[in-house]
Short mmCIF file of C-alpha atoms in Angstrom, two decimals:
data_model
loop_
_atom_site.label_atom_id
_atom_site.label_comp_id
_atom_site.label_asym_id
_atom_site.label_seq_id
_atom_site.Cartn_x
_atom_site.Cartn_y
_atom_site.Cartn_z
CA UNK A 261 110.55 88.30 94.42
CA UNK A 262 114.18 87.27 95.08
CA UNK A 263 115.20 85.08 98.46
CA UNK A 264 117.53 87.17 100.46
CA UNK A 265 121.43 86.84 100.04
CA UNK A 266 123.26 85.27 102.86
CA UNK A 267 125.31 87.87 103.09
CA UNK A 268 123.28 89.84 104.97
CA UNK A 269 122.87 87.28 107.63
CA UNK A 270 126.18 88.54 109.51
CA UNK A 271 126.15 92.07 109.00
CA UNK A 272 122.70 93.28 110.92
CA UNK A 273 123.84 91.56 114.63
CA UNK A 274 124.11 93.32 117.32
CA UNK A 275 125.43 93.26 120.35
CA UNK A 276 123.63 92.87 124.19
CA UNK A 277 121.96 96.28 124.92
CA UNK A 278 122.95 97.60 128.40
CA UNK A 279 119.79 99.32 129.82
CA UNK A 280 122.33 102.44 129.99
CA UNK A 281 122.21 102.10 126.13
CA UNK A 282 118.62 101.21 125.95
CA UNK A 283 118.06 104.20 127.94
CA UNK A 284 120.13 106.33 125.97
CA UNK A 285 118.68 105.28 122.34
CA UNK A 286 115.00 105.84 123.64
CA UNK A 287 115.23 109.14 124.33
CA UNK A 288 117.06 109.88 120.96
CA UNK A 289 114.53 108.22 119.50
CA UNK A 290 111.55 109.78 121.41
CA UNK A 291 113.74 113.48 120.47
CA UNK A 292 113.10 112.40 116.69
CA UNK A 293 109.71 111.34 117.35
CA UNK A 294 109.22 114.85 118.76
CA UNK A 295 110.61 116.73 116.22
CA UNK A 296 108.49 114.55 113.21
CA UNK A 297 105.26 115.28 115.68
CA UNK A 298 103.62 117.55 112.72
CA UNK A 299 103.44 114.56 110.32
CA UNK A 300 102.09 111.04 110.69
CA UNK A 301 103.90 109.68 107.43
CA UNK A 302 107.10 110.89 108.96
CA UNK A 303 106.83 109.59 112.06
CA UNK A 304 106.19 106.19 110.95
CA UNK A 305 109.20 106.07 108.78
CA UNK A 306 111.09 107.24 111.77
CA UNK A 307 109.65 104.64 113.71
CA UNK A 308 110.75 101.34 111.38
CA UNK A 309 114.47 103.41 110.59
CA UNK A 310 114.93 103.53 114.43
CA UNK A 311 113.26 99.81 114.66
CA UNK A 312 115.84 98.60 113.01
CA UNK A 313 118.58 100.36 113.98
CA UNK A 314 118.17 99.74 117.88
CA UNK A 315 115.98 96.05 117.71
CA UNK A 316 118.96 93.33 118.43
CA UNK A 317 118.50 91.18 114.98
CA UNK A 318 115.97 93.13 113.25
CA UNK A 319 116.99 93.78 109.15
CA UNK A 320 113.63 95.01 107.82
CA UNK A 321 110.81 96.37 109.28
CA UNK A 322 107.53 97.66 108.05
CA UNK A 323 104.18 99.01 110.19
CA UNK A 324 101.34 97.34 108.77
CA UNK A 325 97.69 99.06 108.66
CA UNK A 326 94.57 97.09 108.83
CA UNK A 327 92.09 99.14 107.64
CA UNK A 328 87.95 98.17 108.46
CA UNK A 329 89.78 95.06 109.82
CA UNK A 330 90.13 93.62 106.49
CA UNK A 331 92.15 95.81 103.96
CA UNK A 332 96.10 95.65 104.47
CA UNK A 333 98.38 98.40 103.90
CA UNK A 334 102.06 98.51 104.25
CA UNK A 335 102.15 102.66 106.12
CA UNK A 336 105.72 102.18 106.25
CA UNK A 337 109.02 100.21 105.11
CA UNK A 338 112.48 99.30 105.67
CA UNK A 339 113.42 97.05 102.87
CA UNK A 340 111.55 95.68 100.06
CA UNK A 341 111.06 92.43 101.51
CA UNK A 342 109.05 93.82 104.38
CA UNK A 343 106.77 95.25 102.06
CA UNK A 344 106.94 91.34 99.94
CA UNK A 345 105.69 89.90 103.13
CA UNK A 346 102.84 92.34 104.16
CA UNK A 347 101.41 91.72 100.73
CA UNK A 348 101.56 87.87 100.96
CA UNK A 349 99.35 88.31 104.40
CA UNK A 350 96.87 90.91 102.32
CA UNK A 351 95.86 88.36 99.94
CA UNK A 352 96.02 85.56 102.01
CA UNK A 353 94.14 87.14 104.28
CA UNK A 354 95.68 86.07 107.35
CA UNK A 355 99.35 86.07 108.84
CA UNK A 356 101.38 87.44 112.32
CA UNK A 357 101.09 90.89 111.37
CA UNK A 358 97.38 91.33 111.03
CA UNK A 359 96.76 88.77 113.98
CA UNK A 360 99.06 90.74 116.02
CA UNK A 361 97.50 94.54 114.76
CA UNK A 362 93.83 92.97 115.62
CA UNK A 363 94.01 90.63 118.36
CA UNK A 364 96.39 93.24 120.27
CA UNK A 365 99.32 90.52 121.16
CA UNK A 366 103.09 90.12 120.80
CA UNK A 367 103.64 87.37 118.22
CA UNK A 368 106.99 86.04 117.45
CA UNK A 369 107.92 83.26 114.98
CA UNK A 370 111.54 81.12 115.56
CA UNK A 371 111.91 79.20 112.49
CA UNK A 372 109.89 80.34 109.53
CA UNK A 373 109.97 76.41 108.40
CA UNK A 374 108.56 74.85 111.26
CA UNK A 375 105.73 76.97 112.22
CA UNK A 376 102.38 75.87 111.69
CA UNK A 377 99.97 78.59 112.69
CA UNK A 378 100.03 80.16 109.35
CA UNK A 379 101.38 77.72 106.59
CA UNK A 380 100.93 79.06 103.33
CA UNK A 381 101.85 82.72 105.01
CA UNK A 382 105.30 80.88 106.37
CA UNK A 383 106.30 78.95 103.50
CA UNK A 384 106.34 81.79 101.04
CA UNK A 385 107.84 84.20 103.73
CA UNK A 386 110.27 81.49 103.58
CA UNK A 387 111.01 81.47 100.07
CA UNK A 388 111.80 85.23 100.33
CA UNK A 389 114.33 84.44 103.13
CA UNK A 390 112.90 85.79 106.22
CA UNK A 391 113.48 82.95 108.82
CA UNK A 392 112.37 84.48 111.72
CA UNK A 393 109.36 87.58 112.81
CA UNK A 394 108.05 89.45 115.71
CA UNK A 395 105.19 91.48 115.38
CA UNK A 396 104.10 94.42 117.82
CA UNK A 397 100.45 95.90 117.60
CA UNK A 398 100.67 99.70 117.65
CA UNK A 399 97.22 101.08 117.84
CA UNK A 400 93.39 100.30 117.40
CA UNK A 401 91.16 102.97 116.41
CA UNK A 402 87.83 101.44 116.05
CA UNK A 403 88.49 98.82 112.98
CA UNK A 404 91.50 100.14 112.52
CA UNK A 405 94.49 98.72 113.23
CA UNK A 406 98.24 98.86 113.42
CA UNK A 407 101.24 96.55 113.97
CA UNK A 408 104.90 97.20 113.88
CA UNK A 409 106.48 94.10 112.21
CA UNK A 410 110.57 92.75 112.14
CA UNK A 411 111.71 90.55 109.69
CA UNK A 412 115.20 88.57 109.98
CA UNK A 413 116.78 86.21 107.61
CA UNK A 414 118.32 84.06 110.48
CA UNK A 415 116.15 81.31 112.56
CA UNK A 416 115.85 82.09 116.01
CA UNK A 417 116.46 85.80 115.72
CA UNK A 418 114.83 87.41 118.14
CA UNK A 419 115.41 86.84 121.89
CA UNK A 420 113.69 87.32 125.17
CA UNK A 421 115.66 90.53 124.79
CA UNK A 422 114.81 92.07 121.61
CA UNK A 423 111.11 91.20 122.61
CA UNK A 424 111.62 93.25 125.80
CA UNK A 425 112.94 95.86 123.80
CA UNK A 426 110.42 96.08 120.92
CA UNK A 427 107.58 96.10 123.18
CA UNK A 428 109.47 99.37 124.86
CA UNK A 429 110.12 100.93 121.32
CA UNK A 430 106.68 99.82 120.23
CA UNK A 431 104.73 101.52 123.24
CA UNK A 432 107.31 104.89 122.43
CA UNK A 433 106.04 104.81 118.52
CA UNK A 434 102.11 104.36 119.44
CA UNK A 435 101.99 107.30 121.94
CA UNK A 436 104.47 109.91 119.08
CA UNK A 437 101.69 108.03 116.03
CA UNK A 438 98.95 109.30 118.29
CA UNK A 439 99.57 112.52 119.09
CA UNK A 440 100.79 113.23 115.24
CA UNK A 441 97.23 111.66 114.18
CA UNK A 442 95.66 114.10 117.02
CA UNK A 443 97.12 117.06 115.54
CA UNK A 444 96.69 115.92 111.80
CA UNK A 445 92.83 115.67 112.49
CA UNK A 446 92.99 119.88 114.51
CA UNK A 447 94.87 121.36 111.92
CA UNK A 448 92.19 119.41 109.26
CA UNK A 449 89.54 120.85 111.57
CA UNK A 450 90.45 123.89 111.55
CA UNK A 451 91.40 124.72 107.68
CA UNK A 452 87.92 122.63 107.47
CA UNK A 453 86.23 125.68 109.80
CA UNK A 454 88.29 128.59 107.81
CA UNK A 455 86.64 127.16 104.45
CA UNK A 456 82.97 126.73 105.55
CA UNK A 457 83.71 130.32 106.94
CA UNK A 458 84.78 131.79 103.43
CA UNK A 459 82.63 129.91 101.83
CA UNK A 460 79.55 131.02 104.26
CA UNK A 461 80.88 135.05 104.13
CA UNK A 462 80.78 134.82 100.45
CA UNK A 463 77.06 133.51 100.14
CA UNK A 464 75.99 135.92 102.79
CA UNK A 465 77.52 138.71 100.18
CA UNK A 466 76.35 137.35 96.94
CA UNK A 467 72.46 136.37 97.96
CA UNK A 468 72.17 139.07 100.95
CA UNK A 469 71.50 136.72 103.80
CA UNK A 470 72.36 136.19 107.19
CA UNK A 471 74.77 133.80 108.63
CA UNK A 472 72.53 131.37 109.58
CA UNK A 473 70.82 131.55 106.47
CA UNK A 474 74.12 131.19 104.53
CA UNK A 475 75.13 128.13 106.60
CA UNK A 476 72.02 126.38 105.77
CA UNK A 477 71.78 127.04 102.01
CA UNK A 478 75.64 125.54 102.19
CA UNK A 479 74.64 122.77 104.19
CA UNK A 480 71.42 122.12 101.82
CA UNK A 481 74.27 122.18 98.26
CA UNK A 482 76.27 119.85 100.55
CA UNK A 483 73.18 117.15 100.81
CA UNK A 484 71.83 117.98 97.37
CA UNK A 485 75.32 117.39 95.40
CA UNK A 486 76.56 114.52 97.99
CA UNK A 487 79.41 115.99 98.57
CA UNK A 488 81.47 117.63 101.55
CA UNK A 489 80.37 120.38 103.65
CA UNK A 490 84.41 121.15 103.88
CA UNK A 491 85.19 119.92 100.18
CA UNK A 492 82.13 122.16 99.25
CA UNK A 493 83.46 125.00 100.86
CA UNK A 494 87.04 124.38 99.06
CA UNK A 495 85.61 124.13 95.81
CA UNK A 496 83.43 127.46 96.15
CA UNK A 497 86.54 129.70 97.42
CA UNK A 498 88.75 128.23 94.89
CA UNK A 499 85.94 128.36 91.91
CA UNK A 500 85.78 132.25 93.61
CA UNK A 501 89.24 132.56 93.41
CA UNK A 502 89.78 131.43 90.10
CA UNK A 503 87.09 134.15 88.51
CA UNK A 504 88.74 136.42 90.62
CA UNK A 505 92.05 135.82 88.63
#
């Protein structure tokens, strides 16, 4: 892992957002949430692109998953070193992104080499070149969790303002993550509900019996083989469709 070149440290500023502009770059945002609302994976990437885009000071950005509050997952990245960091916290086991994803806060660190709440965390954060952080938490869901995480390679990045704004952007990315989750887990239902169907119609055919019948004798391969009621019913209509061929 290579520290950062200094030439980057110019080039991502920006300037004061007016809340006009704020304004303005939410709702373009929010459109592309909208139109990305089919697909959880996209929406994330949109949501770290835009993060960095509209964040004053932000140059990398990843949303970090904490999954049975212990296992780390980098769901989505802008710029290698994002993803460097998130995997320093995984096996360390600690850091700003998975206290901010689990304890539900805003955390923000100045000066990489002077903060002491996570030492070994900061020091090789530092040696990558990140200087300063601010860390969002997205969603809990159970004990799972989410954070939204900025990375810049200057100390004292991130002002009062590009808090202010994060925790906007942040609150606009959790609501668009949910309701592309919501819809993942209906259209899974339902393809689920087609298969045990087909899968159900076809036993009822092949051994004579009922629906109820059928359901249970599906149910009872599902318990005996450990597997799936849905994966079950995938494997039967495919196996079906394969002799078919």
């Amino acid at each position: 892992m290579t520290a950062i070149s200094e030439q980057t440290l110019d080039s991502t500023a920006h300037p004061r957002v007016t809340d006009f502009e704020l304004s303005r770059r939410l709702a373009e945002v929010a459109a592309r949430l909208r139109r990305q609302h089919s697909d959880p994976d996209r929406v994330l990437a949109t949501i770290t692109e835009a993060a960095v885009a509209n964040i004053p000071s932000a140059e990398f950005a990843s949303i970090t998953t904490v999954l049975q509050g212990k296992f780390v997952h980098s769901a989505a990245l802008v710029g290698e070193v994002a993803g460097h960091c998130d995997k320093i916290q995984e096996q360390l086991g600690e850091g700003p992104c998975l206290e901010s994803a689990i304890e539900q806060t805003t955390i923000r660190i100045d000066d990489m080499d002077s903060d002491s709440r996570w030492p070994q965390f900061t020091v090789a954060a530092s040696a990558l070149g990140v200087k300063s952080m601010i860390c969002f938490q997205l969603y809990v869901e159970g004990f799972n969790f989410g954070a939204l995480n900025l990375h810049s390679t200057r100390t004292n990045a991130f002002s009062a303002e590009a808090e202010s704004i994060g925790s906007l952007f942040a609150a606009h990315a959790a609501i668009a993550f949910s309701t592309a989750r919501e819809e993942q887990q209906i259209r899974a239902a339902l393809t689920s509900r087609d298969l045990i169907g087909q899968a159900k119609g076809m036993l009822m055919e092949r051994y004579n019996l009922n629906s109820q019948a059928a359901f249970a004798l599906l149910a009872k391969l599902s318990q005996d083989t450990n597997v799936k009621l849905a994966d079950l019913a995938a494997q039967l209509v495919a196996d079906a469709a394969e002799s078919s061929d």
